[in-house]
PDB file of C-alpha atoms and ligand atoms in Angstrom:
ATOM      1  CA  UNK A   1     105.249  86.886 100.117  1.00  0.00           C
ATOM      2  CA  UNK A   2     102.977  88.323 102.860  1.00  0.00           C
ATOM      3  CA  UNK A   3      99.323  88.415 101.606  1.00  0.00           C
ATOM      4  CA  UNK A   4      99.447  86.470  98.794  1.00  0.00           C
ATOM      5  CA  UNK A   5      96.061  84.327  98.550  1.00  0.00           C
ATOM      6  CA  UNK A   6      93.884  86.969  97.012  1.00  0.00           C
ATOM      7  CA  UNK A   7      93.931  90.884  95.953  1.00  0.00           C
ATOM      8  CA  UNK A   8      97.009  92.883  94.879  1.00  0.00           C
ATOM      9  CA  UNK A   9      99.111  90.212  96.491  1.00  0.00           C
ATOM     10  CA  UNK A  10      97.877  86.803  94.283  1.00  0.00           C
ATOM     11  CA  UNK A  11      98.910  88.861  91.548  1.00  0.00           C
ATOM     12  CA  UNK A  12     102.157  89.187  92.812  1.00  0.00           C
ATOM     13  CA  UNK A  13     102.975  85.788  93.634  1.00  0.00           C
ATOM     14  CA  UNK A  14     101.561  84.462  89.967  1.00  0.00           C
ATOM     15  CA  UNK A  15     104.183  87.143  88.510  1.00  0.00           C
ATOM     16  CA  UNK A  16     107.196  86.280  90.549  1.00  0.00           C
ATOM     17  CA  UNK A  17     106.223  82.261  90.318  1.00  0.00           C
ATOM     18  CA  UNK A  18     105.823  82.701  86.137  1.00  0.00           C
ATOM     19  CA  UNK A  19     109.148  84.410  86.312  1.00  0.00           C
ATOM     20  CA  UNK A  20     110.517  81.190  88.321  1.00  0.00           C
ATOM     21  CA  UNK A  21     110.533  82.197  91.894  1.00  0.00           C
ATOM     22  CA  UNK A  22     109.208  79.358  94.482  1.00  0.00           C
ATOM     23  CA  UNK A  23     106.961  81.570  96.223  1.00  0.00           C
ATOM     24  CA  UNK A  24     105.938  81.064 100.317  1.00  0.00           C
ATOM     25  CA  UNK A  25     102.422  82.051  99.720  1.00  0.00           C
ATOM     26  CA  UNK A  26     101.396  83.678 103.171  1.00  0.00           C
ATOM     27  CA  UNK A  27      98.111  84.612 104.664  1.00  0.00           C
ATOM     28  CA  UNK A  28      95.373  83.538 107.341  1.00  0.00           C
ATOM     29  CA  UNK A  29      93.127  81.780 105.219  1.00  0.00           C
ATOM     30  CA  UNK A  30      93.808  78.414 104.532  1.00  0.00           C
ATOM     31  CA  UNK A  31      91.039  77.845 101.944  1.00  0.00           C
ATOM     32  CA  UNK A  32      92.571  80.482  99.977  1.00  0.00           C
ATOM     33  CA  UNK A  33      96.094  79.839 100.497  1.00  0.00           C
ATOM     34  CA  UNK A  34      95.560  76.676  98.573  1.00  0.00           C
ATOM     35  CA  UNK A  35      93.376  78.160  96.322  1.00  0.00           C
ATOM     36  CA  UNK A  36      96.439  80.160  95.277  1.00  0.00           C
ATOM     37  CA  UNK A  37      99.238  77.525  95.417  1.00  0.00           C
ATOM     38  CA  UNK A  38      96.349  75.765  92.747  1.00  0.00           C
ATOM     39  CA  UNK A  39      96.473  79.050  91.047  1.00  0.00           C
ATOM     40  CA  UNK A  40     100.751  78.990  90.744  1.00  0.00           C
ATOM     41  CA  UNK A  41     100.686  75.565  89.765  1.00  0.00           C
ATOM     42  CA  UNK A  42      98.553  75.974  86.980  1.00  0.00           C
ATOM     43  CA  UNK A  43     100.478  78.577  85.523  1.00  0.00           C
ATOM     44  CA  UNK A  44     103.384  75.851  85.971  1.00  0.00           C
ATOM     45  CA  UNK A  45     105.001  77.812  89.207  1.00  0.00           C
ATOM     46  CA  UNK A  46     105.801  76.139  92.303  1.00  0.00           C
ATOM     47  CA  UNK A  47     104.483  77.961  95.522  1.00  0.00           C
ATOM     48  CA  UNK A  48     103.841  76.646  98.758  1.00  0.00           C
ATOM     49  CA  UNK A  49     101.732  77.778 101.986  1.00  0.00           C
ATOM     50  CA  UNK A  50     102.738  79.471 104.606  1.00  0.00           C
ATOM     51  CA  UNK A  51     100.037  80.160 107.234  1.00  0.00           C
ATOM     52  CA  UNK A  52     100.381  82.488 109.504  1.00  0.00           C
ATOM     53  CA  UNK A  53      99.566  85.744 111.530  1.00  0.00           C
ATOM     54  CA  UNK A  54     102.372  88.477 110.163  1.00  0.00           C
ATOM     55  CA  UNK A  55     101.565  89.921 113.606  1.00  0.00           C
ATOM     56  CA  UNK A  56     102.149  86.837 115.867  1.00  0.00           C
ATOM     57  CA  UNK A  57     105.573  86.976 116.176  1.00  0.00           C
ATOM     58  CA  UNK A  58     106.257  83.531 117.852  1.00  0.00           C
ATOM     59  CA  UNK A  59     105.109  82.429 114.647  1.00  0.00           C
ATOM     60  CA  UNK A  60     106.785  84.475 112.652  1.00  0.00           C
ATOM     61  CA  UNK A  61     110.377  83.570 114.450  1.00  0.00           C
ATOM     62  CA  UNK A  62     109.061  79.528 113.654  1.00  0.00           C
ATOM     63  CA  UNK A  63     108.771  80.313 110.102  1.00  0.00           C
ATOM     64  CA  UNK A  64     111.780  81.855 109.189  1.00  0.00           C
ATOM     65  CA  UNK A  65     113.514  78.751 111.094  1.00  0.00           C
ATOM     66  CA  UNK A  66     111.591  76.517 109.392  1.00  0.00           C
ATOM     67  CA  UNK A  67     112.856  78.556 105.728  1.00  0.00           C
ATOM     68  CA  UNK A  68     116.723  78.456 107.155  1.00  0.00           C
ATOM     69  CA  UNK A  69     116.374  74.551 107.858  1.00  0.00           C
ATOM     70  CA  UNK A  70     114.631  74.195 105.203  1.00  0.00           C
ATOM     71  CA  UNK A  71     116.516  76.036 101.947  1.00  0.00           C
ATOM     72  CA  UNK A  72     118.800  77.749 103.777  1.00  0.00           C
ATOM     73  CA  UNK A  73     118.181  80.973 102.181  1.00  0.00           C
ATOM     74  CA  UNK A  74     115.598  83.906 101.355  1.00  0.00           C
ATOM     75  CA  UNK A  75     116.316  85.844  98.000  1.00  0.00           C
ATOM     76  CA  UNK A  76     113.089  88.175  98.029  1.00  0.00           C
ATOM     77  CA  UNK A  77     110.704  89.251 100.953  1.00  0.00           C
ATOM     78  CA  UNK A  78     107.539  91.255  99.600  1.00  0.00           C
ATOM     79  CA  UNK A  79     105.469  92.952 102.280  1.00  0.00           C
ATOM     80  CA  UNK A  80     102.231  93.173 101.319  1.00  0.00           C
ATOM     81  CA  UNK A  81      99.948  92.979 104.004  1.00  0.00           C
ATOM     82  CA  UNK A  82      97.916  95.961 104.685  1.00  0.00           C
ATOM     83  CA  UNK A  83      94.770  96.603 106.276  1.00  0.00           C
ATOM     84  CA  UNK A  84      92.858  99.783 106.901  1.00  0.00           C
ATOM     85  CA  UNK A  85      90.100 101.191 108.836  1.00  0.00           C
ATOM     86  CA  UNK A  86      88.225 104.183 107.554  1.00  0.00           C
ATOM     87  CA  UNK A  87      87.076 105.549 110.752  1.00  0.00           C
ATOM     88  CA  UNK A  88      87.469 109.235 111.706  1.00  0.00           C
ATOM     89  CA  UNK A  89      89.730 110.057 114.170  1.00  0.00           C
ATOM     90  CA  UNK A  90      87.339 110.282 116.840  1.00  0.00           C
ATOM     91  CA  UNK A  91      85.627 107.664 115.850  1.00  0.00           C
ATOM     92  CA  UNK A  92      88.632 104.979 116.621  1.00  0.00           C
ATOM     93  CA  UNK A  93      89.311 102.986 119.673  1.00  0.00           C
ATOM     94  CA  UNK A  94      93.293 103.527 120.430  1.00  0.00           C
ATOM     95  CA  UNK A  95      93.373  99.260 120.466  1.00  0.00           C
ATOM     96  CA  UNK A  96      92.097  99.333 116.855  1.00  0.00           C
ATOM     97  CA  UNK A  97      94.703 101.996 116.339  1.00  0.00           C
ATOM     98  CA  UNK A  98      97.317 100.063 117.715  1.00  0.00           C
ATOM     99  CA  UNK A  99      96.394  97.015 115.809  1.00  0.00           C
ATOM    100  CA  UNK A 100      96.442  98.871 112.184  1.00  0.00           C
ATOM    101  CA  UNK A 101      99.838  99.803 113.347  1.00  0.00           C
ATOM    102  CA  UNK A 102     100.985  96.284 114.322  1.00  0.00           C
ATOM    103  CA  UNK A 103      99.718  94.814 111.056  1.00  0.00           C
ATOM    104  CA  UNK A 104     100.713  97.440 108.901  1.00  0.00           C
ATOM    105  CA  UNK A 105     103.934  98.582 110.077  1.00  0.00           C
ATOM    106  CA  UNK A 106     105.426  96.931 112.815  1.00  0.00           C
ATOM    107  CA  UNK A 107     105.047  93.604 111.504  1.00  0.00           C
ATOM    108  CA  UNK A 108     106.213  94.391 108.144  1.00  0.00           C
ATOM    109  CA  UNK A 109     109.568  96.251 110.248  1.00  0.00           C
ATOM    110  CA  UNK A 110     109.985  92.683 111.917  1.00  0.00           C
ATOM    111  CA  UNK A 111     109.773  90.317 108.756  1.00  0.00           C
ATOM    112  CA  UNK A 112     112.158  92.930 107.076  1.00  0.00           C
ATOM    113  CA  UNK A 113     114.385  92.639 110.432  1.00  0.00           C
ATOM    114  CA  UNK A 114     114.000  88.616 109.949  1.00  0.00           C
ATOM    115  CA  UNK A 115     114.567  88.342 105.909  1.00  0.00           C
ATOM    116  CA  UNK A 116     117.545  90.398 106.438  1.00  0.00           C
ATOM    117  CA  UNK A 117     119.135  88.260 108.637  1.00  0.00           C
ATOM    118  CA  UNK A 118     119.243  85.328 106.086  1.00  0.00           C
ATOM    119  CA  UNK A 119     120.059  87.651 103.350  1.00  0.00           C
ATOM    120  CA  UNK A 120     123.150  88.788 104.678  1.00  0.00           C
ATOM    121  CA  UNK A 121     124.219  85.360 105.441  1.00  0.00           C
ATOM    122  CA  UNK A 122     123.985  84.956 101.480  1.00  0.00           C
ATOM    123  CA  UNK A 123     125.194  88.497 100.831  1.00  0.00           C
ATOM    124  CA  UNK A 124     122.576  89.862  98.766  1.00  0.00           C
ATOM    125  CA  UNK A 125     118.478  90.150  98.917  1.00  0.00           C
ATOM    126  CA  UNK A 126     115.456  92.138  97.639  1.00  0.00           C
ATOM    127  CA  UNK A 127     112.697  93.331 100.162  1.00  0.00           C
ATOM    128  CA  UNK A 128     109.834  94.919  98.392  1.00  0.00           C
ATOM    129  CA  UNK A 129     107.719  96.474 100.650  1.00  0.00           C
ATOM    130  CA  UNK A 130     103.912  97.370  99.378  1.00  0.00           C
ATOM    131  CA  UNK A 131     102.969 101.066 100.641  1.00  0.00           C
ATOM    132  CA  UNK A 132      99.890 103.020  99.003  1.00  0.00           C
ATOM    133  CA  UNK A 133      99.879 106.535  97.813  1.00  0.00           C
ATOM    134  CA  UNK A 134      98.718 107.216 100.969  1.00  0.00           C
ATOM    135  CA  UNK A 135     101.992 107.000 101.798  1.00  0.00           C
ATOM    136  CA  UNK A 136     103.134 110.463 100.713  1.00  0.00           C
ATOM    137  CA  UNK A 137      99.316 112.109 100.340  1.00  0.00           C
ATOM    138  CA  UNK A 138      96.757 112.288 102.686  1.00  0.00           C
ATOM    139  CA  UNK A 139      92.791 112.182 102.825  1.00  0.00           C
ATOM    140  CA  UNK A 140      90.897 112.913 105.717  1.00  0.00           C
ATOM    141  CA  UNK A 141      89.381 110.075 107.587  1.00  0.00           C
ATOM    142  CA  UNK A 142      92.251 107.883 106.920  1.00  0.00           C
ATOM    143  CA  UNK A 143      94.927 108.868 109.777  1.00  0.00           C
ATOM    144  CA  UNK A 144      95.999 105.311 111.055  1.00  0.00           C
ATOM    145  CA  UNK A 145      96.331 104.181 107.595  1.00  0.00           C
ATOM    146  CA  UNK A 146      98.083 107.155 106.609  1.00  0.00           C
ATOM    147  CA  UNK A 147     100.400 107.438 109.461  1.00  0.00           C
ATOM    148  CA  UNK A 148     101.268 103.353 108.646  1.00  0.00           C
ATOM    149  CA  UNK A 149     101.692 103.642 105.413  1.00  0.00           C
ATOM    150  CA  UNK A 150     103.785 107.082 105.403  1.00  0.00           C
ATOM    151  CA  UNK A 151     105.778 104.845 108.315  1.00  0.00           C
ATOM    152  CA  UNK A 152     106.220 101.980 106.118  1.00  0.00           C
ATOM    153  CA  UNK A 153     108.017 104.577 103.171  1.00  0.00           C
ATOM    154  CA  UNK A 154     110.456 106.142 105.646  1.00  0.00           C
ATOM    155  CA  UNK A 155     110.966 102.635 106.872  1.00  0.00           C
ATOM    156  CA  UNK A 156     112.200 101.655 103.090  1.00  0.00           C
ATOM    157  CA  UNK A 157     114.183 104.357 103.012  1.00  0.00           C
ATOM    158  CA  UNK A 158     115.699 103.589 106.540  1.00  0.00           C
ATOM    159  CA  UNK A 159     116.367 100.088 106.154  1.00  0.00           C
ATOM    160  CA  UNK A 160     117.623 100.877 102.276  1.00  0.00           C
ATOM    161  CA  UNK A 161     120.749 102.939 104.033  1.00  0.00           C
ATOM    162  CA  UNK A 162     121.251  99.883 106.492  1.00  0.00           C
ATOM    163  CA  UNK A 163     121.891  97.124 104.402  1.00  0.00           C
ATOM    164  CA  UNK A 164     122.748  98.844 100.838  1.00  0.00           C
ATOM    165  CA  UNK A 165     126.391  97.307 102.176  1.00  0.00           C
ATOM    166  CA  UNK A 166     125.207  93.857 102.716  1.00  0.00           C
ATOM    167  CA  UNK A 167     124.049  93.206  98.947  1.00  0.00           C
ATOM    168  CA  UNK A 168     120.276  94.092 100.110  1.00  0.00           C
ATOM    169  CA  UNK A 169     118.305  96.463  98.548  1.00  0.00           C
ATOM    170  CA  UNK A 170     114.715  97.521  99.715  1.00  0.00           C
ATOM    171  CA  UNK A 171     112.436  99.361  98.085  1.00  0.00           C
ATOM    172  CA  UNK A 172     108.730 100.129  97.706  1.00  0.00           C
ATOM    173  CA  UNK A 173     105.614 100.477  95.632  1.00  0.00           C
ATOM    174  CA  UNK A 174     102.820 102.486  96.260  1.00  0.00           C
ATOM    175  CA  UNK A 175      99.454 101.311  94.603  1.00  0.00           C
ATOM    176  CA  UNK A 176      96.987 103.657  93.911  1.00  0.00           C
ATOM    177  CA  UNK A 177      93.460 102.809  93.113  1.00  0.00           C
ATOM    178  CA  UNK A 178      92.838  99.269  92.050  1.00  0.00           C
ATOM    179  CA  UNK A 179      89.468  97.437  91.588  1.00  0.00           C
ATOM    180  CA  UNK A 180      90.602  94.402  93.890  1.00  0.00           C
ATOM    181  CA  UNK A 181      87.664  92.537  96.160  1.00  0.00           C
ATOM    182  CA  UNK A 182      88.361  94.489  99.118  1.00  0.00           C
ATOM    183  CA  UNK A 183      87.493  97.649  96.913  1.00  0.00           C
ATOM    184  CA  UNK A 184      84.412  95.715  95.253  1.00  0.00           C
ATOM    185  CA  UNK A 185      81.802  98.467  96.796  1.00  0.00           C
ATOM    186  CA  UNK A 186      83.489 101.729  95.522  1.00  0.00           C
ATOM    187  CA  UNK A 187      84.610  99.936  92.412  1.00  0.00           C
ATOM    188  CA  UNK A 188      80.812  99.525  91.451  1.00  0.00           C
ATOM    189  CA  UNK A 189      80.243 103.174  92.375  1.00  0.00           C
ATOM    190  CA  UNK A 190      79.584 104.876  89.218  1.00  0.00           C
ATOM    191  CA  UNK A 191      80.303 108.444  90.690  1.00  0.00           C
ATOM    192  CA  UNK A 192      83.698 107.366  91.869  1.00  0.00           C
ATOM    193  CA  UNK A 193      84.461 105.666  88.509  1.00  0.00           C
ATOM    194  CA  UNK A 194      83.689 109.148  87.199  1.00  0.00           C
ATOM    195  CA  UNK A 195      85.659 111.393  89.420  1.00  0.00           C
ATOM    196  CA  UNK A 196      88.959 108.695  88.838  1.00  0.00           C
ATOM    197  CA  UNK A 197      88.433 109.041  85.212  1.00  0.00           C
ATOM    198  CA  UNK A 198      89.168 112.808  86.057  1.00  0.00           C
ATOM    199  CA  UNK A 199      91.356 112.440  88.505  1.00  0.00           C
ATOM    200  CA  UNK A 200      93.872 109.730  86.748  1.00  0.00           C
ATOM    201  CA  UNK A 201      96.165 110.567  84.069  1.00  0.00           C
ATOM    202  CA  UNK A 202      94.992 107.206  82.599  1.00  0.00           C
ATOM    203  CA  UNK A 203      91.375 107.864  83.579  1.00  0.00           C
ATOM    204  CA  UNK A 204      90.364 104.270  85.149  1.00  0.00           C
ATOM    205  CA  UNK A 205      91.037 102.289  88.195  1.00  0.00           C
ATOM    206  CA  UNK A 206      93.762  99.777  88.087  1.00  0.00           C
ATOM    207  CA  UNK A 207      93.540  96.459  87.323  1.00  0.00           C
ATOM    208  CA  UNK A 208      94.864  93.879  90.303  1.00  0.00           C
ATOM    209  CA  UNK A 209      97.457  92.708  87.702  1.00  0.00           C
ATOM    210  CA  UNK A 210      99.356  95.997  86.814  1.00  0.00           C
ATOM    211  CA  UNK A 211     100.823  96.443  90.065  1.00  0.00           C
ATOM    212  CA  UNK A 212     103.090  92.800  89.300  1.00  0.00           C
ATOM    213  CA  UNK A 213     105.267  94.661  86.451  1.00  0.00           C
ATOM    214  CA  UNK A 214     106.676  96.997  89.203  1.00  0.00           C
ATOM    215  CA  UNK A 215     107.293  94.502  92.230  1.00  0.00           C
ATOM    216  CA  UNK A 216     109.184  92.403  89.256  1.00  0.00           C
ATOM    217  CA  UNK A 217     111.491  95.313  88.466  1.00  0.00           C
ATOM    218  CA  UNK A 218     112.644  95.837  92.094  1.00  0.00           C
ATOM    219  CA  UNK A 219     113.190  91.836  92.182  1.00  0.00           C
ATOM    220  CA  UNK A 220     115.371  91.336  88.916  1.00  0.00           C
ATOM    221  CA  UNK A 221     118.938  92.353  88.496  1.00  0.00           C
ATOM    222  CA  UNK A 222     117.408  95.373  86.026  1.00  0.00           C
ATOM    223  CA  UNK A 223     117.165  97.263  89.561  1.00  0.00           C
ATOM    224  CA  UNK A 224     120.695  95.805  90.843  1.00  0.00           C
ATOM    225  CA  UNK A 225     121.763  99.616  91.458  1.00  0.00           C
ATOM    226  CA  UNK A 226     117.995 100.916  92.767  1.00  0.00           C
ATOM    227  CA  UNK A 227     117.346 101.258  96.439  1.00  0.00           C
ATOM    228  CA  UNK A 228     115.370 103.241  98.812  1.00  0.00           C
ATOM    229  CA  UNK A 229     113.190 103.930  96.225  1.00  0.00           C
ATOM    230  CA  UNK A 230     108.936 103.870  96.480  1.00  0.00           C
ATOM    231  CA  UNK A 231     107.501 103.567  93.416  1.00  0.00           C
ATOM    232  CA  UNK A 232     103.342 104.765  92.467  1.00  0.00           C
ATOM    233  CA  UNK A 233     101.842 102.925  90.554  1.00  0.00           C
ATOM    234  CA  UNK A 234      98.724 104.769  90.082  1.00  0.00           C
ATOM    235  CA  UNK A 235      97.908 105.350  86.916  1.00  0.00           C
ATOM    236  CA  UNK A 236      99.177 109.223  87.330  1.00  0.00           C
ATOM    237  CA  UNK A 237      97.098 110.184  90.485  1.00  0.00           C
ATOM    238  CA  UNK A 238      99.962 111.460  92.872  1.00  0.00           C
ATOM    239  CA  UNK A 239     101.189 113.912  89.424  1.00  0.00           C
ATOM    240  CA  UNK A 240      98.081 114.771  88.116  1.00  0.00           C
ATOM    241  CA  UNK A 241      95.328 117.637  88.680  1.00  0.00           C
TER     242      UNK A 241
HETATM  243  N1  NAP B 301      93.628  97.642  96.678  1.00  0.00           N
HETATM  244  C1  NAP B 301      94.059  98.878  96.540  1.00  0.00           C
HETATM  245  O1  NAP B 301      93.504  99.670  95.769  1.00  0.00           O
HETATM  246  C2  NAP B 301      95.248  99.353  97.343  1.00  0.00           C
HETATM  247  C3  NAP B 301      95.579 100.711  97.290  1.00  0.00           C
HETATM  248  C4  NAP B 301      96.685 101.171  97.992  1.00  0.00           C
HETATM  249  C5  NAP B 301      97.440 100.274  98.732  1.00  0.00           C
HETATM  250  N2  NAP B 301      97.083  98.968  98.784  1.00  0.00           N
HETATM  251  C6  NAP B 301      97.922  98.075  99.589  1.00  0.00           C
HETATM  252  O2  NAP B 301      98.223  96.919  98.840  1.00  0.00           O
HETATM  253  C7  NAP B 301      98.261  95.769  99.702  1.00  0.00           C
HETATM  254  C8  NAP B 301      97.283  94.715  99.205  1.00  0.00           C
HETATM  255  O3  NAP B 301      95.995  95.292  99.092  1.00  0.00           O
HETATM  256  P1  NAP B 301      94.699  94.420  98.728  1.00  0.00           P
HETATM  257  O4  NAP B 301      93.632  95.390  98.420  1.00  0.00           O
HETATM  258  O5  NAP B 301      95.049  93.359  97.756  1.00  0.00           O
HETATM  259  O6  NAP B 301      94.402  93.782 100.167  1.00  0.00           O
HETATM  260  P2  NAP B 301      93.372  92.633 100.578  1.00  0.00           P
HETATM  261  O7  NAP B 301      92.531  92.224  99.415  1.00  0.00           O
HETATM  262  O8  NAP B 301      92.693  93.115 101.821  1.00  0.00           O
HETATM  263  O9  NAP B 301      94.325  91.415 100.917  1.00  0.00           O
HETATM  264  C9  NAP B 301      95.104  91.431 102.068  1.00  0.00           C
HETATM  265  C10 NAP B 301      95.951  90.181 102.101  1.00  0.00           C
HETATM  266  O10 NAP B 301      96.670  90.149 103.331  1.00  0.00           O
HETATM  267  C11 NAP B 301      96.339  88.970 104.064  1.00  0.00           C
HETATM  268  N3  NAP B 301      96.370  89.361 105.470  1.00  0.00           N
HETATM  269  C12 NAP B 301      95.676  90.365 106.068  1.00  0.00           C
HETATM  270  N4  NAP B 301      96.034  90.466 107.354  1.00  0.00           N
HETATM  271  C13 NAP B 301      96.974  89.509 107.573  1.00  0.00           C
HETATM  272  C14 NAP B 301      97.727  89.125 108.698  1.00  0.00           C
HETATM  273  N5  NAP B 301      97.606  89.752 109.875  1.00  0.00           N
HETATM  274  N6  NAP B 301      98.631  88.116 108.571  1.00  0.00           N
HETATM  275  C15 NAP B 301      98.780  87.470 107.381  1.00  0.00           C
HETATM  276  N7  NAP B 301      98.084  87.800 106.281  1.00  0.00           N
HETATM  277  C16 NAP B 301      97.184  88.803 106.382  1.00  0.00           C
HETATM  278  C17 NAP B 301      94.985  88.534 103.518  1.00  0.00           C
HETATM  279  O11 NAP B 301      94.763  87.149 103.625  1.00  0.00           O
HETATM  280  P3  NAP B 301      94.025  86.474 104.907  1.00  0.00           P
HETATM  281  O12 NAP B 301      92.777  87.267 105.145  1.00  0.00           O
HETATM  282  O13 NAP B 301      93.821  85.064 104.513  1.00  0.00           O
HETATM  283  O14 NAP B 301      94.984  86.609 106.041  1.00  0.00           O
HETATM  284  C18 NAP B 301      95.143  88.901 102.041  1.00  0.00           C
HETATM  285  O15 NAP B 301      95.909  87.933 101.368  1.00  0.00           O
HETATM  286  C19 NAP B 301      97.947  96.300 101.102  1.00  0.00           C
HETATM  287  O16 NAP B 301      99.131  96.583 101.794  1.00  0.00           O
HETATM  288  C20 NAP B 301      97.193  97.584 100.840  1.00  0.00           C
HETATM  289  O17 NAP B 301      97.295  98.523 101.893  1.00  0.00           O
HETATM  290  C21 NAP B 301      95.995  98.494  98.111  1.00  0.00           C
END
């Protein structure tokens, strides 16, 4: 589980770990990495760290060695790792453009490319990869993020077609507008609270826990026969006006 110690993605892990996954808790922070293996455990989960860079790629190759030696298999990989960088266009340097990219979609492409490898040695797998709406829409100001995230979908798709025969099925799910830390500024922005009450079906932001329900479904045998699929959950922004 990429990005698991905090936001959108500590939600996830406490959902797959109360369902009875043992969850590889990843991110940078260490601090918060075992604030969230604290977190698992108290819910009676098991979950473990796993520090690491997604974009360091040495490190990458060492951990999934260290999984294969370790269990010996991977049943679920779930990207979720995303950052973004507001700037205009013209306002970005092409080495902060290139490192969006790295984090957001090449890495992701690589720890599908790793995961997959271990899941065909056990003939089946679920890779859930986290996108945004931004995935399929598009705001200005937003183009690296965009461009990622819109790369990340087709890459579901792609990779869905690839190993459909091997048992492995990948799909996605695209979170709209959720009132995590790293939105804490806009969330306390009363005029944006007003224009998503308009411009929801549900009227509201999300709460970090209602984007678990849908990474669940593409991880239990209820989706055995879904792939390639990306999935909003967005409380009805992409299908309302
Ligand atoms: N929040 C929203 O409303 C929203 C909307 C649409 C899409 N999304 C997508 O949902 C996902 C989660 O969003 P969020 O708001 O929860 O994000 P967040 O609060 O910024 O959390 C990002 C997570 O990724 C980890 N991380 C960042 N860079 C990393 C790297 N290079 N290597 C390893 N770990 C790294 C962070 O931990 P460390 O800092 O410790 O590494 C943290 O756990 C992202 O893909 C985001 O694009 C979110």
């Amino acid at each position: 589980m990429t990005g698991g110690n905090r936001g959108l993605g500590l939600e996830i892990v406490k959902a797959l770990a109360s369902a009875g996954a043992f969850v590889l808790i990843n991110g940078r922070n260490q601090e918060n990495l075992d604030r969230a293996v604290t977190a698992v455990k108290s819910l009676g989960g098991s979950a473990s760290p796993l520090q690491l860079d997604i974009t360091d790629e040495a490190a990458v190759e060492k951990a999934f060695n260290s999984i294969r030696e370790q269990y010996g298999r991977l049943d679920i990989l779930v990207n979720n790792v995303g950052m973004r960088d507001r700037r205009g266009l013209f306002k970005f340097e092409m080495d902060a453009v290139r490192h969006l990219v790295e984090t957001d979609l090449i890495a992701p492409f690589n720890l599908c490319r790793k995961a997959a490898q271990l899941m065909i040695e056990n003939g089946e797998g679920r890779i859930i990869n986290i996108t945004s709406i931004a995935g399929s829409i598009a705001g200005a100001g937003d183009a690296a993020y965009t461009a990622a995230k819109g790369g990340l979908e087709a890459l579901t798709r792609a990779l869905a077609a690839e190993l459909g025969t091997y048992g492995i099925t990948v799909n996605g799910v695209a979170p709209g507008f959720f009132a995590t830390e790293s939105n804490a500024d806009i969330v306390a922005d009363r005029e944006i609270a007003a224009w998503l009450q308009k411009r929801t079906s549900l009227g509201r932001w999300g709460e970090p826990k209602e984007i678990a329900g849908a990474v669940i479904f593409f991880a239990s045998t209820a989706a055995s026969y879904v792939t390639g699929q990306v999935l909003a959950v967005d409380g009805g922004y992409l299908t309302h006006f």
